[in-house]
């Protein structure tokens, strides 16, 4: 592969990283706000400059070649250096601007982040917030997001972790389901009821194995999405563990065995260590944490 110095500027690396991470011109184009055709020409020019094939193109997308993988390692190193170099540079205005991407589990992404982020953007009109809701752990080293919200604190990697807040979960069912099925007066009664929960082999964090903690193995109605589970319960599908903060969004769903079964979990804000000195991201993180704490408390008070 040709010398990396053959590239004209940092912008070439930035475009390359976007295509490599999104594995498509269309996905990278949306992120960069560039036309896919224009982006394709830039990639072709980059390959010509480096005298190397960086991607294998197929109907499934853009996959890195060996040369592409080598370049990605160097490009990510350059990206981290660029972040460190600009970390102390802040805009003269107190308002936040630019784009910030947050990765979050879908319970948080569906029931908390929409209103929290809408409030932050209302106060910072120049700010663009992207919420990526995926039921998995985000890889900040690969810059899948600027920061992530997790349900456990990672212990490996160059990461900075801040606890956001505790939240609570209880068993719940729709009023109609409870009316049409045998009474539930103790945990043992659950054995004669349909359970709603996670797909067991798709639980990406041990903290999410709520039904396992209750000794329940079979889940007749399952999804990897918290939002889908809540809708299943609301439609009379069965009994499941729900976040208290989701209940105000699910009329007709009520907590059961509230004093016998009560779970507490925590949200954590996770950032890459290289971003510690980035004043813009730090200011946003402070606002996000404060707003999330307030929103969880307000919604749980209504549950």
Short mmCIF file of C-alpha atoms in Angstrom, two decimals:
data_model
loop_
_atom_site.label_atom_id
_atom_site.label_comp_id
_atom_site.label_asym_id
_atom_site.label_seq_id
_atom_site.Cartn_x
_atom_site.Cartn_y
_atom_site.Cartn_z
CA UNK A 1 0.00 0.00 0.00
CA UNK A 2 1.23 3.46 -0.81
CA UNK A 3 2.34 5.90 1.83
CA UNK A 4 -0.46 7.37 3.96
CA UNK A 5 1.19 10.75 3.45
CA UNK A 6 0.02 10.57 -0.17
CA UNK A 7 -3.43 11.65 1.00
CA UNK A 8 -4.06 15.34 0.58
CA UNK A 9 -5.73 16.07 3.93
CA UNK A 10 -7.56 14.81 7.00
CA UNK A 11 -10.85 14.93 5.09
CA UNK A 12 -9.80 11.88 3.05
CA UNK A 13 -9.33 9.89 6.26
CA UNK A 14 -12.65 11.11 7.64
CA UNK A 15 -14.54 9.95 4.54
CA UNK A 16 -12.71 6.62 4.50
CA UNK A 17 -13.58 5.95 8.16
CA UNK A 18 -17.24 6.71 7.58
CA UNK A 19 -17.50 4.25 4.68
CA UNK A 20 -15.55 1.60 6.60
CA UNK A 21 -17.80 1.90 9.64
CA UNK A 22 -21.12 2.13 7.79
CA UNK A 23 -20.01 -0.46 5.19
CA UNK A 24 -21.95 1.42 2.51
CA UNK A 25 -21.82 4.65 0.56
CA UNK A 26 -25.44 5.47 1.36
CA UNK A 27 -24.98 5.03 5.12
CA UNK A 28 -21.75 7.03 5.15
CA UNK A 29 -23.31 9.65 2.88
CA UNK A 30 -26.15 10.24 5.35
CA UNK A 31 -23.69 10.60 8.20
CA UNK A 32 -21.45 12.98 6.25
CA UNK A 33 -24.30 14.72 4.40
CA UNK A 34 -22.70 13.86 1.08
CA UNK A 35 -24.23 12.40 -2.06
CA UNK A 36 -23.28 8.68 -2.34
CA UNK A 37 -22.04 9.19 -5.91
CA UNK A 38 -19.74 11.99 -4.79
CA UNK A 39 -18.52 9.86 -1.90
CA UNK A 40 -17.88 6.95 -4.27
CA UNK A 41 -15.71 9.18 -6.44
CA UNK A 42 -13.77 10.36 -3.39
CA UNK A 43 -13.14 6.75 -2.34
CA UNK A 44 -12.00 5.84 -5.85
CA UNK A 45 -9.64 8.81 -5.88
CA UNK A 46 -8.26 7.81 -2.51
CA UNK A 47 -7.58 4.27 -3.72
CA UNK A 48 -5.84 5.71 -6.78
CA UNK A 49 -3.71 8.04 -4.64
CA UNK A 50 -2.69 5.18 -2.36
CA UNK A 51 -2.34 2.69 -5.21
CA UNK A 52 -4.31 0.18 -3.16
CA UNK A 53 -7.76 -1.41 -3.18
CA UNK A 54 -9.36 -0.52 0.16
CA UNK A 55 -12.81 -2.07 -0.24
CA UNK A 56 -14.42 -5.10 -1.79
CA UNK A 57 -17.67 -3.86 -3.30
CA UNK A 58 -20.69 -6.16 -3.42
CA UNK A 59 -24.51 -5.91 -3.27
CA UNK A 60 -24.12 -6.42 0.50
CA UNK A 61 -21.96 -3.32 0.84
CA UNK A 62 -18.34 -2.25 1.22
CA UNK A 63 -16.04 -4.68 3.05
CA UNK A 64 -12.47 -3.77 3.97
CA UNK A 65 -9.61 -5.48 2.18
CA UNK A 66 -6.38 -6.28 4.03
CA UNK A 67 -4.99 -2.94 2.86
CA UNK A 68 -8.20 -1.24 4.03
CA UNK A 69 -7.92 -2.82 7.46
CA UNK A 70 -4.34 -1.58 7.79
CA UNK A 71 -5.38 1.90 6.78
CA UNK A 72 -8.26 1.86 9.24
CA UNK A 73 -5.89 1.22 12.14
CA UNK A 74 -3.79 4.20 11.08
CA UNK A 75 -6.84 6.35 10.39
CA UNK A 76 -8.31 5.69 13.83
CA UNK A 77 -4.98 6.63 15.40
CA UNK A 78 -5.03 9.86 13.41
CA UNK A 79 -8.65 10.46 14.40
CA UNK A 80 -7.81 10.11 18.09
CA UNK A 81 -4.86 12.47 17.68
CA UNK A 82 -7.12 15.00 15.97
CA UNK A 83 -9.64 14.78 18.83
CA UNK A 84 -6.92 15.34 21.41
CA UNK A 85 -5.50 18.26 19.42
CA UNK A 86 -8.86 20.03 19.27
CA UNK A 87 -10.13 19.00 22.70
CA UNK A 88 -9.42 22.32 24.37
CA UNK A 89 -10.88 24.44 21.59
CA UNK A 90 -14.37 25.70 22.44
CA UNK A 91 -16.73 28.03 20.66
CA UNK A 92 -17.10 31.52 22.13
CA UNK A 93 -20.84 30.95 22.59
CA UNK A 94 -22.20 29.12 25.62
CA UNK A 95 -24.47 27.16 23.30
CA UNK A 96 -23.54 23.75 21.98
CA UNK A 97 -23.33 23.11 18.24
CA UNK A 98 -22.28 20.43 15.79
CA UNK A 99 -23.25 16.78 15.75
CA UNK A 100 -23.21 14.38 18.70
CA UNK A 101 -24.16 10.71 18.40
CA UNK A 102 -25.36 8.74 21.42
CA UNK A 103 -25.61 4.97 21.55
CA UNK A 104 -28.19 3.62 23.99
CA UNK A 105 -30.16 0.50 24.89
CA UNK A 106 -33.63 0.79 23.39
CA UNK A 107 -35.47 1.18 26.69
CA UNK A 108 -33.56 4.37 27.40
CA UNK A 109 -33.67 5.39 23.73
CA UNK A 110 -37.45 4.96 23.48
CA UNK A 111 -38.73 6.28 26.78
CA UNK A 112 -36.10 8.77 28.02
CA UNK A 113 -33.82 10.18 25.35
CA UNK A 114 -36.45 11.59 22.94
CA UNK A 115 -37.78 14.21 25.38
CA UNK A 116 -34.41 14.77 27.06
CA UNK A 117 -32.61 15.39 23.76
CA UNK A 118 -35.47 17.51 22.42
CA UNK A 119 -35.06 19.75 25.44
CA UNK A 120 -31.30 20.05 25.00
CA UNK A 121 -31.64 20.86 21.27
CA UNK A 122 -34.31 23.47 22.02
CA UNK A 123 -31.74 25.29 24.16
CA UNK A 124 -28.96 24.75 21.58
CA UNK A 125 -30.40 25.32 18.07
CA UNK A 126 -27.06 24.66 16.39
CA UNK A 127 -26.76 21.18 17.91
CA UNK A 128 -27.61 17.96 16.05
CA UNK A 129 -28.18 14.89 18.25
CA UNK A 130 -28.32 11.40 16.78
CA UNK A 131 -29.73 8.58 18.92
CA UNK A 132 -28.67 5.07 17.92
CA UNK A 133 -30.92 2.55 19.66
CA UNK A 134 -29.43 -0.91 19.53
CA UNK A 135 -29.73 -3.87 21.93
CA UNK A 136 -26.00 -4.36 22.28
CA UNK A 137 -22.83 -2.84 23.70
CA UNK A 138 -21.37 -0.01 21.60
CA UNK A 139 -17.73 0.02 20.53
CA UNK A 140 -16.48 3.53 21.26
CA UNK A 141 -12.96 2.64 20.13
CA UNK A 142 -14.37 2.21 16.61
CA UNK A 143 -16.24 5.50 17.06
CA UNK A 144 -19.68 3.99 16.57
CA UNK A 145 -20.88 6.84 18.77
CA UNK A 146 -19.44 9.83 20.61
CA UNK A 147 -20.73 8.43 23.87
CA UNK A 148 -22.91 5.55 25.00
CA UNK A 149 -25.35 4.77 27.76
CA UNK A 150 -24.96 1.34 29.31
CA UNK A 151 -26.67 -0.74 31.98
CA UNK A 152 -23.37 -1.85 33.48
CA UNK A 153 -20.01 -0.17 33.95
CA UNK A 154 -17.36 -1.62 31.59
CA UNK A 155 -14.05 -2.55 33.20
CA UNK A 156 -11.93 -2.97 30.06
CA UNK A 157 -10.80 -0.49 27.44
CA UNK A 158 -9.72 3.14 27.55
CA UNK A 159 -13.07 4.42 28.76
CA UNK A 160 -14.40 6.98 31.22
CA UNK A 161 -17.56 5.92 33.04
CA UNK A 162 -19.99 8.13 34.99
CA UNK A 163 -23.00 6.75 36.81
CA UNK A 164 -26.13 8.56 35.65
CA UNK A 165 -28.83 7.24 37.97
CA UNK A 166 -30.54 4.18 39.39
CA UNK A 167 -33.86 3.10 37.93
CA UNK A 168 -36.46 0.59 39.03
CA UNK A 169 -38.37 -2.28 37.45
CA UNK A 170 -41.42 -4.27 38.49
CA UNK A 171 -43.63 -7.02 37.17
CA UNK A 172 -46.59 -5.64 35.25
CA UNK A 173 -49.56 -6.70 33.15
CA UNK A 174 -52.51 -5.04 31.46
CA UNK A 175 -55.71 -4.57 33.42
CA UNK A 176 -57.54 -6.65 30.83
CA UNK A 177 -55.08 -9.53 31.14
CA UNK A 178 -55.39 -9.53 34.91
CA UNK A 179 -59.18 -9.54 34.63
CA UNK A 180 -59.22 -12.51 32.23
CA UNK A 181 -56.68 -14.72 34.03
CA UNK A 182 -56.18 -16.26 37.48
CA UNK A 183 -55.17 -13.89 40.26
CA UNK A 184 -51.51 -13.30 40.95
CA UNK A 185 -50.95 -12.98 44.68
CA UNK A 186 -47.41 -14.38 44.96
CA UNK A 187 -44.43 -15.07 42.73
CA UNK A 188 -45.25 -18.79 42.50
CA UNK A 189 -48.46 -17.89 40.65
CA UNK A 190 -46.41 -16.78 37.66
CA UNK A 191 -45.97 -20.41 36.62
CA UNK A 192 -49.56 -20.48 35.38
CA UNK A 193 -49.22 -17.26 33.36
CA UNK A 194 -47.64 -16.30 30.03
CA UNK A 195 -44.42 -14.40 30.49
CA UNK A 196 -43.11 -11.60 28.30
CA UNK A 197 -39.39 -10.84 28.24
CA UNK A 198 -36.09 -10.90 26.41
CA UNK A 199 -35.09 -13.58 23.92
CA UNK A 200 -32.77 -15.54 26.24
CA UNK A 201 -29.83 -15.96 23.85
CA UNK A 202 -29.98 -12.29 22.81
CA UNK A 203 -29.53 -10.80 26.27
CA UNK A 204 -26.39 -8.71 25.72
CA UNK A 205 -25.80 -7.76 29.36
CA UNK A 206 -26.23 -9.90 32.47
CA UNK A 207 -28.05 -7.01 34.16
CA UNK A 208 -30.96 -7.51 31.72
CA UNK A 209 -31.72 -11.12 32.65
CA UNK A 210 -34.66 -10.11 34.84
CA UNK A 211 -36.72 -13.28 34.45
CA UNK A 212 -33.63 -15.42 34.97
CA UNK A 213 -33.11 -13.68 38.29
CA UNK A 214 -36.67 -14.66 39.19
CA UNK A 215 -36.01 -18.30 38.31
CA UNK A 216 -38.21 -18.23 35.22
CA UNK A 217 -36.75 -20.05 32.22
CA UNK A 218 -39.55 -20.21 29.61
CA UNK A 219 -40.60 -16.99 27.87
CA UNK A 220 -43.57 -17.60 25.54
CA UNK A 221 -43.55 -14.04 24.19
CA UNK A 222 -40.05 -12.66 23.73
CA UNK A 223 -38.27 -9.81 21.96
CA UNK A 224 -34.83 -8.24 22.07
CA UNK A 225 -36.58 -4.86 22.25
CA UNK A 226 -37.87 -3.35 25.49
CA UNK A 227 -40.39 -1.27 23.56
CA UNK A 228 -41.82 -4.37 21.86
CA UNK A 229 -42.08 -6.12 25.22
CA UNK A 230 -44.04 -3.20 26.69
CA UNK A 231 -46.43 -3.25 23.73
CA UNK A 232 -46.88 -7.02 24.10
CA UNK A 233 -47.82 -6.54 27.74
CA UNK A 234 -50.11 -3.60 26.92
CA UNK A 235 -51.94 -5.75 24.33
CA UNK A 236 -52.66 -8.42 26.94
CA UNK A 237 -49.88 -10.76 25.95
CA UNK A 238 -48.89 -11.67 29.47
CA UNK A 239 -46.83 -10.65 32.49
CA UNK A 240 -43.37 -9.14 32.22
CA UNK A 241 -40.76 -7.01 33.95
CA UNK A 242 -41.00 -3.38 32.89
CA UNK A 243 -39.11 -0.20 33.63
CA UNK A 244 -41.13 2.02 35.95
CA UNK A 245 -40.25 4.98 33.72
CA UNK A 246 -42.00 3.28 30.77
CA UNK A 247 -45.36 2.92 32.54
CA UNK A 248 -46.59 6.49 31.89
CA UNK A 249 -46.30 5.65 28.17
CA UNK A 250 -48.36 2.44 28.50
CA UNK A 251 -51.90 3.26 29.65
CA UNK A 252 -53.70 0.25 31.06
CA UNK A 253 -50.51 -1.47 32.25
CA UNK A 254 -50.13 -1.76 36.01
CA UNK A 255 -47.54 -3.06 38.43
CA UNK A 256 -48.18 -6.33 40.28
CA UNK A 257 -46.45 -7.98 43.24
CA UNK A 258 -44.88 -4.58 43.76
CA UNK A 259 -43.62 -5.36 47.27
CA UNK A 260 -42.44 -8.89 46.46
CA UNK A 261 -40.57 -8.29 43.22
CA UNK A 262 -38.64 -5.04 42.85
CA UNK A 263 -35.47 -4.69 40.80
CA UNK A 264 -32.97 -1.85 40.75
CA UNK A 265 -30.53 -1.23 37.93
CA UNK A 266 -28.34 1.70 36.86
CA UNK A 267 -27.54 3.70 33.75
CA UNK A 268 -23.93 4.71 33.06
CA UNK A 269 -22.55 7.26 30.62
CA UNK A 270 -19.54 5.81 28.82
CA UNK A 271 -17.02 7.89 26.89
CA UNK A 272 -13.69 7.26 25.24
CA UNK A 273 -10.75 8.34 27.41
CA UNK A 274 -9.37 10.52 24.60
CA UNK A 275 -12.48 12.70 24.83
CA UNK A 276 -11.96 13.75 28.44
CA UNK A 277 -10.51 17.10 27.42
CA UNK A 278 -13.13 17.75 24.74
CA UNK A 279 -15.00 20.65 26.33
CA UNK A 280 -17.97 20.43 23.96
CA UNK A 281 -18.62 16.76 24.67
CA UNK A 282 -18.05 17.27 28.40
CA UNK A 283 -20.58 20.10 28.54
CA UNK A 284 -23.09 18.00 26.64
CA UNK A 285 -22.46 15.03 28.93
CA UNK A 286 -23.15 17.19 32.00
CA UNK A 287 -26.43 18.42 30.53
CA UNK A 288 -27.44 14.92 29.48
CA UNK A 289 -26.76 13.38 32.89
CA UNK A 290 -28.67 16.13 34.73
CA UNK A 291 -31.66 15.88 32.40
CA UNK A 292 -31.78 12.07 32.51
CA UNK A 293 -31.71 12.01 36.30
CA UNK A 294 -34.58 14.47 36.40
CA UNK A 295 -36.62 12.61 33.77
CA UNK A 296 -36.25 9.20 35.40
CA UNK A 297 -37.33 10.64 38.76
CA UNK A 298 -40.34 12.43 37.24
CA UNK A 299 -41.56 9.40 35.27
CA UNK A 300 -41.07 6.98 38.14
CA UNK A 301 -43.12 9.26 40.37
CA UNK A 302 -46.02 8.88 37.91
CA UNK A 303 -45.72 5.08 37.60
#
